[in-house]
XYZ file of N, CA and C in Angstrom:
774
model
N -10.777 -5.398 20.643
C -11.606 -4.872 21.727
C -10.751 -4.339 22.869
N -10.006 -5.313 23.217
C -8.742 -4.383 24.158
C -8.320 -3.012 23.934
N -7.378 -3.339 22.457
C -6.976 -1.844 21.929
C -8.267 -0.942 22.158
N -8.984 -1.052 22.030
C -10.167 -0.029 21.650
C -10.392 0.644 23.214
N -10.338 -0.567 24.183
C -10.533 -0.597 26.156
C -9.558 0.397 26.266
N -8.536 0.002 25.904
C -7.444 1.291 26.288
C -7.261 2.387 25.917
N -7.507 2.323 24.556
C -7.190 3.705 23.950
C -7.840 5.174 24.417
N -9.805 4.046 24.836
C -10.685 5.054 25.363
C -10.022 5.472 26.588
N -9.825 4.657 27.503
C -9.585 4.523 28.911
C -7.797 5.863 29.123
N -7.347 6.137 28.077
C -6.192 7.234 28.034
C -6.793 8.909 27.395
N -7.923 8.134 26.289
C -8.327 9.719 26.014
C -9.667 10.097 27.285
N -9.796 9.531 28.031
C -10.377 9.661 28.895
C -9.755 10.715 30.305
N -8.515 9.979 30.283
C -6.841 10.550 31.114
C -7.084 11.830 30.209
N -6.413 12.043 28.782
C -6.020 13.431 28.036
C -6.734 13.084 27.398
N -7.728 13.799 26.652
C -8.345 13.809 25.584
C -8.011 14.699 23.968
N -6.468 14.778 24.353
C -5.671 15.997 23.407
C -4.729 14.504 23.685
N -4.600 13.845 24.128
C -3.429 12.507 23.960
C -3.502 12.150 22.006
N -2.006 12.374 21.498
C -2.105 11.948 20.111
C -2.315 10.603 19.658
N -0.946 10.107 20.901
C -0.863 8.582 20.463
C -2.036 7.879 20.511
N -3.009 8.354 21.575
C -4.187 7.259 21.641
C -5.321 7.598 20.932
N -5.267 8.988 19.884
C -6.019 8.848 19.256
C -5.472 8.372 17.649
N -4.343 8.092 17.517
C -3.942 7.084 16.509
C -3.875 5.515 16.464
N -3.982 5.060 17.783
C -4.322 3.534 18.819
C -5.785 3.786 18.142
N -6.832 4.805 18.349
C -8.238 4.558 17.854
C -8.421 4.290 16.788
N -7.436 5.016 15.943
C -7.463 4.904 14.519
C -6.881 4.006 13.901
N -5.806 3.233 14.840
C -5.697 1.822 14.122
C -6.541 1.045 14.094
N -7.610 0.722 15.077
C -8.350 -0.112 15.792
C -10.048 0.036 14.544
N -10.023 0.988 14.568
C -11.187 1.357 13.645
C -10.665 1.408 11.913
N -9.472 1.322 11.763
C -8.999 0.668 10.616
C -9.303 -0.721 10.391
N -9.098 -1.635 11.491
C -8.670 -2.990 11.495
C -10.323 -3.372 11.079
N -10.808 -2.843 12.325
C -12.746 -3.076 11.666
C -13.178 -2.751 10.369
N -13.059 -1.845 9.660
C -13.717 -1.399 9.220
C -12.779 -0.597 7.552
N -11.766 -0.693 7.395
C -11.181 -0.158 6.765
C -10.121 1.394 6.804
N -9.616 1.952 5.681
C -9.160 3.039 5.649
C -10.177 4.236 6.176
N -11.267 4.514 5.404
C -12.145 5.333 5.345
C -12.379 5.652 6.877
N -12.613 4.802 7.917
C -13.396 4.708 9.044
C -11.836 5.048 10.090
N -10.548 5.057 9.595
C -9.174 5.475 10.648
C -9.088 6.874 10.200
N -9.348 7.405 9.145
C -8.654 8.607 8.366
C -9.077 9.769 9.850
N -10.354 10.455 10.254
C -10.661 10.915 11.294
C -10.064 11.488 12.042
N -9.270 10.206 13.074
C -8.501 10.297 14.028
C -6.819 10.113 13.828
N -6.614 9.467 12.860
C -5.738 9.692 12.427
C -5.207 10.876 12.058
N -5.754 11.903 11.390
C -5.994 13.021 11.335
C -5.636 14.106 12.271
N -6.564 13.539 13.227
C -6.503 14.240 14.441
C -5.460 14.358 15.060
N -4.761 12.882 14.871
C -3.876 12.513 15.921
C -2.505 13.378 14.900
N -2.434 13.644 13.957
C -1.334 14.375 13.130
C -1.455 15.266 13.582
N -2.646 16.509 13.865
C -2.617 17.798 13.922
C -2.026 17.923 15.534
N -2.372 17.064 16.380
C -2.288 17.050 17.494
C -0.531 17.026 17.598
N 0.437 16.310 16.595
C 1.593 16.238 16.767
C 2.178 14.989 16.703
N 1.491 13.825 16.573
C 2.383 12.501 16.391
C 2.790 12.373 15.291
N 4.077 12.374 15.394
C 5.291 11.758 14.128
C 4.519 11.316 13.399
N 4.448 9.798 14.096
C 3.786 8.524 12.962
C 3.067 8.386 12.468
N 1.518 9.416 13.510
C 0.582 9.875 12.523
C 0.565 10.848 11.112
N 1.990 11.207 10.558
C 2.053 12.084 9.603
C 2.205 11.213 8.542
N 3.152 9.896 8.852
C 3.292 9.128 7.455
C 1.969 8.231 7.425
N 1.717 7.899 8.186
C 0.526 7.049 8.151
C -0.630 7.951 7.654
N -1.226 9.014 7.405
C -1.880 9.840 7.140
C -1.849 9.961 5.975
N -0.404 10.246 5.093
C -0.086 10.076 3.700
C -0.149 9.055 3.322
N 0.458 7.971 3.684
C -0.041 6.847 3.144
C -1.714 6.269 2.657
N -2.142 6.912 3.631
C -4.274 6.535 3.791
C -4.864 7.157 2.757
N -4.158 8.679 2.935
C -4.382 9.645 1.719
C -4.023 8.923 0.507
N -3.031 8.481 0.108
C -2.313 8.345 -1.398
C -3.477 6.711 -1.780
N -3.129 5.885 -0.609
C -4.484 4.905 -1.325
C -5.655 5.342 -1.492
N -6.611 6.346 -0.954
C -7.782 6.833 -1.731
C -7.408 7.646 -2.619
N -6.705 8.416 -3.060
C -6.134 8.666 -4.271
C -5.990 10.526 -3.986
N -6.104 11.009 -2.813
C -5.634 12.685 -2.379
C -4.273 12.861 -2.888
N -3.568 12.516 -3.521
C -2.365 12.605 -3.832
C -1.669 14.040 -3.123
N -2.435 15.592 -3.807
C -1.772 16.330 -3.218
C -1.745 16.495 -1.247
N -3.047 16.321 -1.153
C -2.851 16.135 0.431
C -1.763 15.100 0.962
N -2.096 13.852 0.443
C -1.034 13.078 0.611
C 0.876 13.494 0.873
N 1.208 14.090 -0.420
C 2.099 14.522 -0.288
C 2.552 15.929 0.616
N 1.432 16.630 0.975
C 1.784 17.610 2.020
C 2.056 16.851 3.391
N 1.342 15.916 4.012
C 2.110 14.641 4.818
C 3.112 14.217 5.010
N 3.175 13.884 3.907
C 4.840 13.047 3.493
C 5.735 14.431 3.825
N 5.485 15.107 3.371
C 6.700 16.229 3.506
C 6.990 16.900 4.856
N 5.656 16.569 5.242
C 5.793 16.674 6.580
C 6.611 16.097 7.878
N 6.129 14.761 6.979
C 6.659 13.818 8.176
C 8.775 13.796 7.769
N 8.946 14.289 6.591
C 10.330 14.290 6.144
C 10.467 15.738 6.824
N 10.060 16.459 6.871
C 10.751 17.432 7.804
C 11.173 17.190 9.080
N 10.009 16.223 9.760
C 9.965 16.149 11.112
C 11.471 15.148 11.159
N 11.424 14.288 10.524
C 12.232 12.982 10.710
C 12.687 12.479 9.481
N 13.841 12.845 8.902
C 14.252 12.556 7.290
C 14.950 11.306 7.500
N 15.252 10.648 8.497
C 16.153 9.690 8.494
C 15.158 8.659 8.839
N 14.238 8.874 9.047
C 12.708 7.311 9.571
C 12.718 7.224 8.523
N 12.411 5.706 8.752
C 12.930 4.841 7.303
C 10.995 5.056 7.361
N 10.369 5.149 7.787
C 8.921 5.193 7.536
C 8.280 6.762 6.806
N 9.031 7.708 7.315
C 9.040 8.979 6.640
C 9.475 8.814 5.026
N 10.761 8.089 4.943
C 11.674 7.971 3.699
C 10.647 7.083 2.993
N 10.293 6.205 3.055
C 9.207 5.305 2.493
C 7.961 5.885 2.044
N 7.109 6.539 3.257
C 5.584 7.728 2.165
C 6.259 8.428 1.725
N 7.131 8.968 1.895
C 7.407 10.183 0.405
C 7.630 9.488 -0.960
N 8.786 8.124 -0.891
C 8.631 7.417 -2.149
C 6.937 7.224 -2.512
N 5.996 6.557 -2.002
C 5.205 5.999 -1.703
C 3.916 6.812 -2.601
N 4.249 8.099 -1.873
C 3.521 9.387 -3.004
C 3.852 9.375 -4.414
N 4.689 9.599 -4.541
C 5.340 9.572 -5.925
C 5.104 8.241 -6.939
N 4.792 7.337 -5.817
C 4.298 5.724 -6.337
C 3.152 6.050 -6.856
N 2.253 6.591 -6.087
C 0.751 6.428 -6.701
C 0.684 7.511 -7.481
N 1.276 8.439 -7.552
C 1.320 9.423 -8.882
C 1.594 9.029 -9.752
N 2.164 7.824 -10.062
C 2.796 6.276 -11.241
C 4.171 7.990 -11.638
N 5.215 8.319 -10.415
C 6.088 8.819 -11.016
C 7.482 7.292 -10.216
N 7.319 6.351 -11.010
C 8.642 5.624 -10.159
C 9.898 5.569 -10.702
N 9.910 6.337 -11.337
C 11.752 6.545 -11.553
C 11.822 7.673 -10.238
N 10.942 8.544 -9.842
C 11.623 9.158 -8.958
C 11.005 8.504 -7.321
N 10.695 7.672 -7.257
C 10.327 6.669 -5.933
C 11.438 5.497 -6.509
N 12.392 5.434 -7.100
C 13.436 4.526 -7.484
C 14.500 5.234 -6.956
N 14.771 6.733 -7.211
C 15.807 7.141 -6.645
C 15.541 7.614 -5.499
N 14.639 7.852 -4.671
C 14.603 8.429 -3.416
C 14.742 7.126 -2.742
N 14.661 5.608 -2.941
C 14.795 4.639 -2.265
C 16.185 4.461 -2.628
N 16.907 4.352 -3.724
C 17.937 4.481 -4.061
C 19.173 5.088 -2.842
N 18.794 6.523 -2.622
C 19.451 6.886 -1.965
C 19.368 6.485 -0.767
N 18.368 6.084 -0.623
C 18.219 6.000 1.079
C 19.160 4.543 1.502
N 18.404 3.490 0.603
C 19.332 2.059 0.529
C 21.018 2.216 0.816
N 21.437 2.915 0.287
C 22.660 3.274 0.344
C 23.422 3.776 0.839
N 22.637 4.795 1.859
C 23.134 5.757 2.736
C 22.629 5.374 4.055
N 21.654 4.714 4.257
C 21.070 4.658 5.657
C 21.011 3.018 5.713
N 20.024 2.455 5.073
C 19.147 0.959 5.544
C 19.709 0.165 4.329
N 20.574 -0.321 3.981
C 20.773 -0.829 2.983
C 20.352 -2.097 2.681
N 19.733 -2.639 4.043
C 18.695 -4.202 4.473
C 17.598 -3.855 4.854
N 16.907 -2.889 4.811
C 15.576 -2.961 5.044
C 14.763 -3.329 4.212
N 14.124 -4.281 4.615
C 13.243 -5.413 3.861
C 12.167 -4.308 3.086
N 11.857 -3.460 4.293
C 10.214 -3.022 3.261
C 10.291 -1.974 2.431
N 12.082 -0.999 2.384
C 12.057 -0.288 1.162
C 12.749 -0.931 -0.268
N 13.429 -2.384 0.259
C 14.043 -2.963 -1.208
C 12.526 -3.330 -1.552
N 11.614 -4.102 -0.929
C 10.156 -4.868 -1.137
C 9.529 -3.615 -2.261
N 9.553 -2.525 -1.701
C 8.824 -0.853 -2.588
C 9.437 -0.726 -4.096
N 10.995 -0.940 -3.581
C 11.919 -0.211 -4.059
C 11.645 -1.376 -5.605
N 11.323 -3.128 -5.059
C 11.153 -3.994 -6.303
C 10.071 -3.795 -7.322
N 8.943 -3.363 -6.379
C 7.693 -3.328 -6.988
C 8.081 -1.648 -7.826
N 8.546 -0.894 -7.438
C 8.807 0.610 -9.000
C 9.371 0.091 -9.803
N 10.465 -1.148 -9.417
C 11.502 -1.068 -10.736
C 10.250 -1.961 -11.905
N 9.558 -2.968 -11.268
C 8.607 -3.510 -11.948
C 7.711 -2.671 -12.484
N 7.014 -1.631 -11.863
C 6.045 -0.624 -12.404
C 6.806 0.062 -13.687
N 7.995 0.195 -13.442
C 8.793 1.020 -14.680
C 8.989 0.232 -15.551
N 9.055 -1.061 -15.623
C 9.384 -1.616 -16.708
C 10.653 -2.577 -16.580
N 10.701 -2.816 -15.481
C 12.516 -2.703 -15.008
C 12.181 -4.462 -14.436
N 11.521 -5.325 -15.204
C 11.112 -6.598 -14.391
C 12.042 -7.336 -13.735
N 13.346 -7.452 -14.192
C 14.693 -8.178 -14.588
C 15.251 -8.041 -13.226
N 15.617 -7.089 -13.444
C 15.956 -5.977 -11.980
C 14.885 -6.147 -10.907
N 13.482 -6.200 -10.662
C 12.615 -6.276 -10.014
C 12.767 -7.673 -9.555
N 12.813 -8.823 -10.395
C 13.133 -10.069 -9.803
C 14.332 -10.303 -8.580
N 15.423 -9.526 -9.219
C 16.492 -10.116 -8.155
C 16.339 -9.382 -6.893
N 15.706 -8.435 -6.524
C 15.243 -7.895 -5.708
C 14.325 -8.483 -4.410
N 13.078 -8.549 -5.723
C 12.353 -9.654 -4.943
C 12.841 -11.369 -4.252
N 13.522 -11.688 -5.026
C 14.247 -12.528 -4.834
C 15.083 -12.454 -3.241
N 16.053 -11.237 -3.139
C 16.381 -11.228 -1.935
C 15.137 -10.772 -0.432
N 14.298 -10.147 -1.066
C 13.465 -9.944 0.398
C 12.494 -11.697 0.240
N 12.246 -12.436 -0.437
C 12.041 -13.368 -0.299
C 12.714 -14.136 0.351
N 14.184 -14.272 0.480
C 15.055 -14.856 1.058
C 14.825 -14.314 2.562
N 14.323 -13.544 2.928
C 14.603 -12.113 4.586
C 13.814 -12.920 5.549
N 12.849 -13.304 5.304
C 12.080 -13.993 5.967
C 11.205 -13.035 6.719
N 11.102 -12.068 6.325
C 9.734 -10.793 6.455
C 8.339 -10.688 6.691
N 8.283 -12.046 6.752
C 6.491 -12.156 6.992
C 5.666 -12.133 5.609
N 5.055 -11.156 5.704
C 4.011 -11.187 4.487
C 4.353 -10.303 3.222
N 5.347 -9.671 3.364
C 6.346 -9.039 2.363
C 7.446 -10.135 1.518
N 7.697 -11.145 2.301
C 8.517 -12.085 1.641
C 7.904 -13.250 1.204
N 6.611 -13.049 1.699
C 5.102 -14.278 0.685
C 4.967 -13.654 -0.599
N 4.654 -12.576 -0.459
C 4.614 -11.921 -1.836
C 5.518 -11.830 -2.336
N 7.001 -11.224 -2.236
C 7.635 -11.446 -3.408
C 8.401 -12.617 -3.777
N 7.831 -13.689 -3.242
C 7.615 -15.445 -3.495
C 7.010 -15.720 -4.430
N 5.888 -15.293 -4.619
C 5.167 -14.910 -5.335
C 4.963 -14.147 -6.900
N 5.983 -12.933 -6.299
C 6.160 -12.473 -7.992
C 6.855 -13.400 -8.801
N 8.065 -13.919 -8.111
C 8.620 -14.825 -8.478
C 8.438 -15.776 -9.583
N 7.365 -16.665 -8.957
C 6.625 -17.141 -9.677
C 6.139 -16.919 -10.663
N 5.179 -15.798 -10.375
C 4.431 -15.214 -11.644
C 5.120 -14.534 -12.463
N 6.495 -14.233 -12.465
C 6.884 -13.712 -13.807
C 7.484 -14.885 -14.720
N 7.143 -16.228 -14.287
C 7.344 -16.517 -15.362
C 6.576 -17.595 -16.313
N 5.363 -16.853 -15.776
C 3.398 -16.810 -16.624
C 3.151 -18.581 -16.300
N 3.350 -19.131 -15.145
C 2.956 -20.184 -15.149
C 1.751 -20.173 -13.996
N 1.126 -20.420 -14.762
C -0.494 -19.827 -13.880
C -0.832 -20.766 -13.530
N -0.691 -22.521 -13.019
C -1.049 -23.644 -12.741
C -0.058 -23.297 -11.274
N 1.387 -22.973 -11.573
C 1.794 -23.172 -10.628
C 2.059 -21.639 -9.422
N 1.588 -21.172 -9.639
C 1.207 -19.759 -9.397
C -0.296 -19.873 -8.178
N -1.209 -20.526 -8.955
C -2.503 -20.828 -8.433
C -1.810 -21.890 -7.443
N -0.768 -22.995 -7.468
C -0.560 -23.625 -6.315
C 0.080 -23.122 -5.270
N 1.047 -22.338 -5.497
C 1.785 -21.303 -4.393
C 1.071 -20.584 -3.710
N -0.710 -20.167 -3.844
C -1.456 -19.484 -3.232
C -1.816 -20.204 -2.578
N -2.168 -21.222 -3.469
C -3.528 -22.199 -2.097
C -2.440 -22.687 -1.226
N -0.968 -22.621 -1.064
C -0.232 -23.038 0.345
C 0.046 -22.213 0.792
N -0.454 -20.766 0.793
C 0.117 -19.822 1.341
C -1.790 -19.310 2.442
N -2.265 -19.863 3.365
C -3.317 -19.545 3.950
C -3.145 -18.510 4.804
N -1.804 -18.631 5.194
C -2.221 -17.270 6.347
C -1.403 -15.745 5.254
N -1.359 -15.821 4.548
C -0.917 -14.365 3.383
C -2.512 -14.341 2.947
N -3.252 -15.129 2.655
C -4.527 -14.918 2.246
C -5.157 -14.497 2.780
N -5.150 -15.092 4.656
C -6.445 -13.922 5.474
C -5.694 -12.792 5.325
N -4.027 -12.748 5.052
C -4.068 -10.987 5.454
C -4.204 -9.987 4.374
N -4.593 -10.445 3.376
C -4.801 -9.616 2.205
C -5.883 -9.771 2.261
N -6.939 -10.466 3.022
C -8.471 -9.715 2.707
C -8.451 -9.006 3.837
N -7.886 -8.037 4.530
C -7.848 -7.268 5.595
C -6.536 -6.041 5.097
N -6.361 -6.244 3.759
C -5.499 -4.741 3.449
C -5.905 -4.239 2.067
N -5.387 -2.579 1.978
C -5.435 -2.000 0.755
C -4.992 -2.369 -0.527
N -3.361 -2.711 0.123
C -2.173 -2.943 -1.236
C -1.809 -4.527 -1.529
N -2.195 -5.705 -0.461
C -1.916 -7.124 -0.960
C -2.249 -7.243 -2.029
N -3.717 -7.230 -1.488
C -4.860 -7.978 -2.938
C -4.448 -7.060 -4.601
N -3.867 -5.934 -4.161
C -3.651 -5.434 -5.584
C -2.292 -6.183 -6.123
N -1.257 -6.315 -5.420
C 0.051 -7.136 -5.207
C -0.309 -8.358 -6.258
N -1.113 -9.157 -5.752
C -1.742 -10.577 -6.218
C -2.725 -10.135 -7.138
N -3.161 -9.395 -7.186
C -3.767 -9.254 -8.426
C -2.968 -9.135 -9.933
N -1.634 -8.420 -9.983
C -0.506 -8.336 -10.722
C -0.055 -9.319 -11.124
N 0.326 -10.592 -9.932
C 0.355 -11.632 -10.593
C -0.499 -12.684 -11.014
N -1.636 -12.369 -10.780
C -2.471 -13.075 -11.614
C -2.306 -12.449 -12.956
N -2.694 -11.326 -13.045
C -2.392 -10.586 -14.671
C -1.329 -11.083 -15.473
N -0.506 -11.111 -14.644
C 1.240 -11.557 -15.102
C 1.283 -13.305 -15.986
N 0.518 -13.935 -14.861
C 0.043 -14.915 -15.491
C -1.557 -15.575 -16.744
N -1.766 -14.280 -16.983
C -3.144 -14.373 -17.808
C -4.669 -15.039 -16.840
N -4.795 -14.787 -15.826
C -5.714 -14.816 -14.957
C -6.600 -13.490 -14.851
N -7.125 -13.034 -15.695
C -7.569 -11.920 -15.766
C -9.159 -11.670 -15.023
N -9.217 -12.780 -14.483
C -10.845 -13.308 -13.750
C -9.938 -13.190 -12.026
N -9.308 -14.016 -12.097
C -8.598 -14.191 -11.087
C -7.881 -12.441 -10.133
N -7.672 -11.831 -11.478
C -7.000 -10.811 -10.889
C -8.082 -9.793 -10.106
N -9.158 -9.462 -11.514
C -10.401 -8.479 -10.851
C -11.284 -9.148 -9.365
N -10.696 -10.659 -9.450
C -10.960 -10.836 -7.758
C -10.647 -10.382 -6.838
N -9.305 -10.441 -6.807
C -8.657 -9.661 -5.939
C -8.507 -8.325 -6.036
N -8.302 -7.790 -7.232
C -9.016 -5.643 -6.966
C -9.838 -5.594 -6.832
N -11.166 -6.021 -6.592
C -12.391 -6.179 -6.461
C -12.484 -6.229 -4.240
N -11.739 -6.876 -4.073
C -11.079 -6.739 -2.878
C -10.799 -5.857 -1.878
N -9.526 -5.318 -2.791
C -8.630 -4.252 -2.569
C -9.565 -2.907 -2.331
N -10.282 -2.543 -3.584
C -11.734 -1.427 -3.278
C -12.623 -1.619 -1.947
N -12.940 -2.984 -1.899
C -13.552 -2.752 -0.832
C -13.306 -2.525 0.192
N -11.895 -2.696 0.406
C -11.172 -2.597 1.858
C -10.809 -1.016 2.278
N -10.862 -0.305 1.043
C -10.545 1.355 0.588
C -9.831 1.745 -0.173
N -9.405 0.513 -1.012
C -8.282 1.256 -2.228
C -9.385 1.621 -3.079
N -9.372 2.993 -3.448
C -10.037 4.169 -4.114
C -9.365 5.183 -5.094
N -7.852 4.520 -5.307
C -7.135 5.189 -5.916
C -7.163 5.182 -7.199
N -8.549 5.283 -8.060
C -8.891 4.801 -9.259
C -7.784 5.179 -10.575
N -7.434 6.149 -10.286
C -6.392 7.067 -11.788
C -5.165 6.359 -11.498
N -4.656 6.193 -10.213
C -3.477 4.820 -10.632
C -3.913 3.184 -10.865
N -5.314 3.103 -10.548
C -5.427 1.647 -11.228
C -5.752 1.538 -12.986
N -6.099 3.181 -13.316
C -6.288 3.382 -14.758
C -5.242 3.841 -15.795
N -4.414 4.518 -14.963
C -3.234 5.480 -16.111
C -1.782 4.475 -15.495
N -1.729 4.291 -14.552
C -0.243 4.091 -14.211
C 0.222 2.651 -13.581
N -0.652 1.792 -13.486
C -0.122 0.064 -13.169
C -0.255 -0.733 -14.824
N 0.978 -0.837 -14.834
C 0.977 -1.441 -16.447
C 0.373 -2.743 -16.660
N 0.498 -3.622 -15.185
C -0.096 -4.564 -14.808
C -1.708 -5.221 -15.235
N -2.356 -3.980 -15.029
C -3.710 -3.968 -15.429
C -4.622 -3.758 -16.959
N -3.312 -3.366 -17.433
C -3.383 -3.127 -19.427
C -4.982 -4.292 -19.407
N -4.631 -5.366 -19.388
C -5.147 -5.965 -20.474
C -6.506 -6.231 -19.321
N -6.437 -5.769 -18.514
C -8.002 -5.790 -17.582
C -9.430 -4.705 -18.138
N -8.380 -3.293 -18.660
C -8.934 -2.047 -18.667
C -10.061 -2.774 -19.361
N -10.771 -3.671 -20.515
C -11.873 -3.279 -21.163
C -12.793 -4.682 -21.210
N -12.542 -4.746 -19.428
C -13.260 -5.845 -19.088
C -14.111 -5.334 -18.334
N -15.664 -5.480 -18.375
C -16.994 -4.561 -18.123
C -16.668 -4.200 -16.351
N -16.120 -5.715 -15.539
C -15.712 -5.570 -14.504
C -14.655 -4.288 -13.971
N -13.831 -4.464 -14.997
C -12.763 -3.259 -14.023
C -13.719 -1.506 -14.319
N -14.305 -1.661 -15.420
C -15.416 -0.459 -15.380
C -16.043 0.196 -14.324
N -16.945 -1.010 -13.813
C -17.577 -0.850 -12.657
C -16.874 -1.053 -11.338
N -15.398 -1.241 -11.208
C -14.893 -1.381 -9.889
C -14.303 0.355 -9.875
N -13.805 0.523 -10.894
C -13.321 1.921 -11.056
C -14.562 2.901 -10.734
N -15.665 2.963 -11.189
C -16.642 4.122 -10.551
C -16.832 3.667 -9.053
N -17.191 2.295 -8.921
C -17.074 2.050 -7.345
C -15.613 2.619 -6.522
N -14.576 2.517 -7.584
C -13.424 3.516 -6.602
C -13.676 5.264 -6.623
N -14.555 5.349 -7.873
C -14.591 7.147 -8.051
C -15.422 7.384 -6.776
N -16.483 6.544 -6.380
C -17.840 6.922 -5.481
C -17.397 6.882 -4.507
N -16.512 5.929 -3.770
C -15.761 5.704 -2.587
C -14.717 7.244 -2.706
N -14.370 7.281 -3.458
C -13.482 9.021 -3.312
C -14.256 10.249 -3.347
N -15.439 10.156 -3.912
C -16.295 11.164 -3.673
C -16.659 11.149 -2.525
N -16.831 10.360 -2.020
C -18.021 10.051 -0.531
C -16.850 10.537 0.811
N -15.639 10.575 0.491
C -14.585 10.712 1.748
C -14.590 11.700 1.897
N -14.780 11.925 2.736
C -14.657 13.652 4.038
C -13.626 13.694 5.201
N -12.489 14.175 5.289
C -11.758 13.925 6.129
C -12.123 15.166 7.208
């Protein structure tokens, strides 16, 4: 309610102000989801804020605009190739296109040349090598941003941890001690899909469509990467549930008007 006091109280000052119409659009994210920030967020890109360009692609690529998405991203890499937040949606695009050998090397390079400790592109950079097939490699990864002490990036890959190695008793106990990673994944796009993986990982296949079941409602709408390109979800596809969460993601992508 504050954020919201202020943000008005500046576009009130400028009403062409970017930053505060991306302050709106966080704020009406937090309520209400993706769908209900895209708007002003929007706005606040055309208007000229940096941050509103990756954040824009990012919103885009979880409802599943891919090409809009990536006109964003490229954007925001023109503006600023060295923001580790620019460098991140462009991988990020290429993520939900399920292309991650090449969101492996664009983090690749960056790791190496710029941020070689930044928690949230090794955290990206673990989850492609896993999408590719690359689990082995994905562990020791995860392994070190688990060690970082990152907040809710290093709960989760605590987490994969666990679950790769299919012990679903003790998997289910690492959640129920983890309460505050739980409220914040019913308040995002990409957790609940995160945890949904390892439930899969561990044969929780009830367990998992809980949590994508989730993830949709919050605005992940990105139905053709929860169908063609998370390998994760194989053995969900011809469960009546992921059927009907997938047209509930097609209807949620039909219905968006930016």
């Amino acid at each position: 309610r504050r954020a919201e006091q202020y943000a008005n109280q500046a576009l009130a000052s400028d009403p062409m102000l970017a930053q505060a119409q991306m302050a709106l659009g966080w704020v009406r994210y937090n309520r209400a989801g993706v769908p209900a920030a895209m708007p002003l967020t929007e706005r606040a890109a055309r208007l000229g804020c940096r941050d509103a360009y990756w954040l824009l692609a990012w919103w885009l690529g979880v409802i599943g605009r891919i090409a809009d998405a990536r006109h964003w991203a490229d954007t925001a890499m023109a503006a600023d190739p060295l923001n580790e937040m620019s460098v991140w949606v462009r991988g990020m695009v290429d993520f939900w296109d399920g292309r991650f050998e090449d969101t492996l090397e664009r983090f690749q390079r960056y790791s190496e040349k710029v941020a070689p400790d930044s928690p949230l592109i090794l955290w990206w950079w673990a989850q492609a090598k896993s999408y590719a097939g690359h689990r082995d490699e994905a562990l020791v990864d995860f392994q070190k941003v688990a060690r970082q002490q990152a907040g809710v990036i290093s709960s989760l890959s605590a987490l994969y941890c666990v679950a790769i190695s299919g012990d679903k008793d003790k998997l289910h106990q690492a959640l129920a001690a983890e309460s505050e990673l739980l409220q914040s994944a019913n308040t995002d796009e990409w957790y609940p899909n995160f945890i949904a993986n390892c439930q899969a990982m561990v044969g929780d296949y009830e367990g998992a469509m809980d949590w994508l079941e989730r993830a949709v409602a919050f605005g992940f709408s990105n139905h053709r990467f929860l169908l063609n390109s998370s390998p994760f979800l194989a053995p969900l596809r011809s469960n009546p549930r992921f059927e009907r969460l997938l047209e509930q993601a097609r209807e949620q992508e039909r219905a968006f008007v930016l």
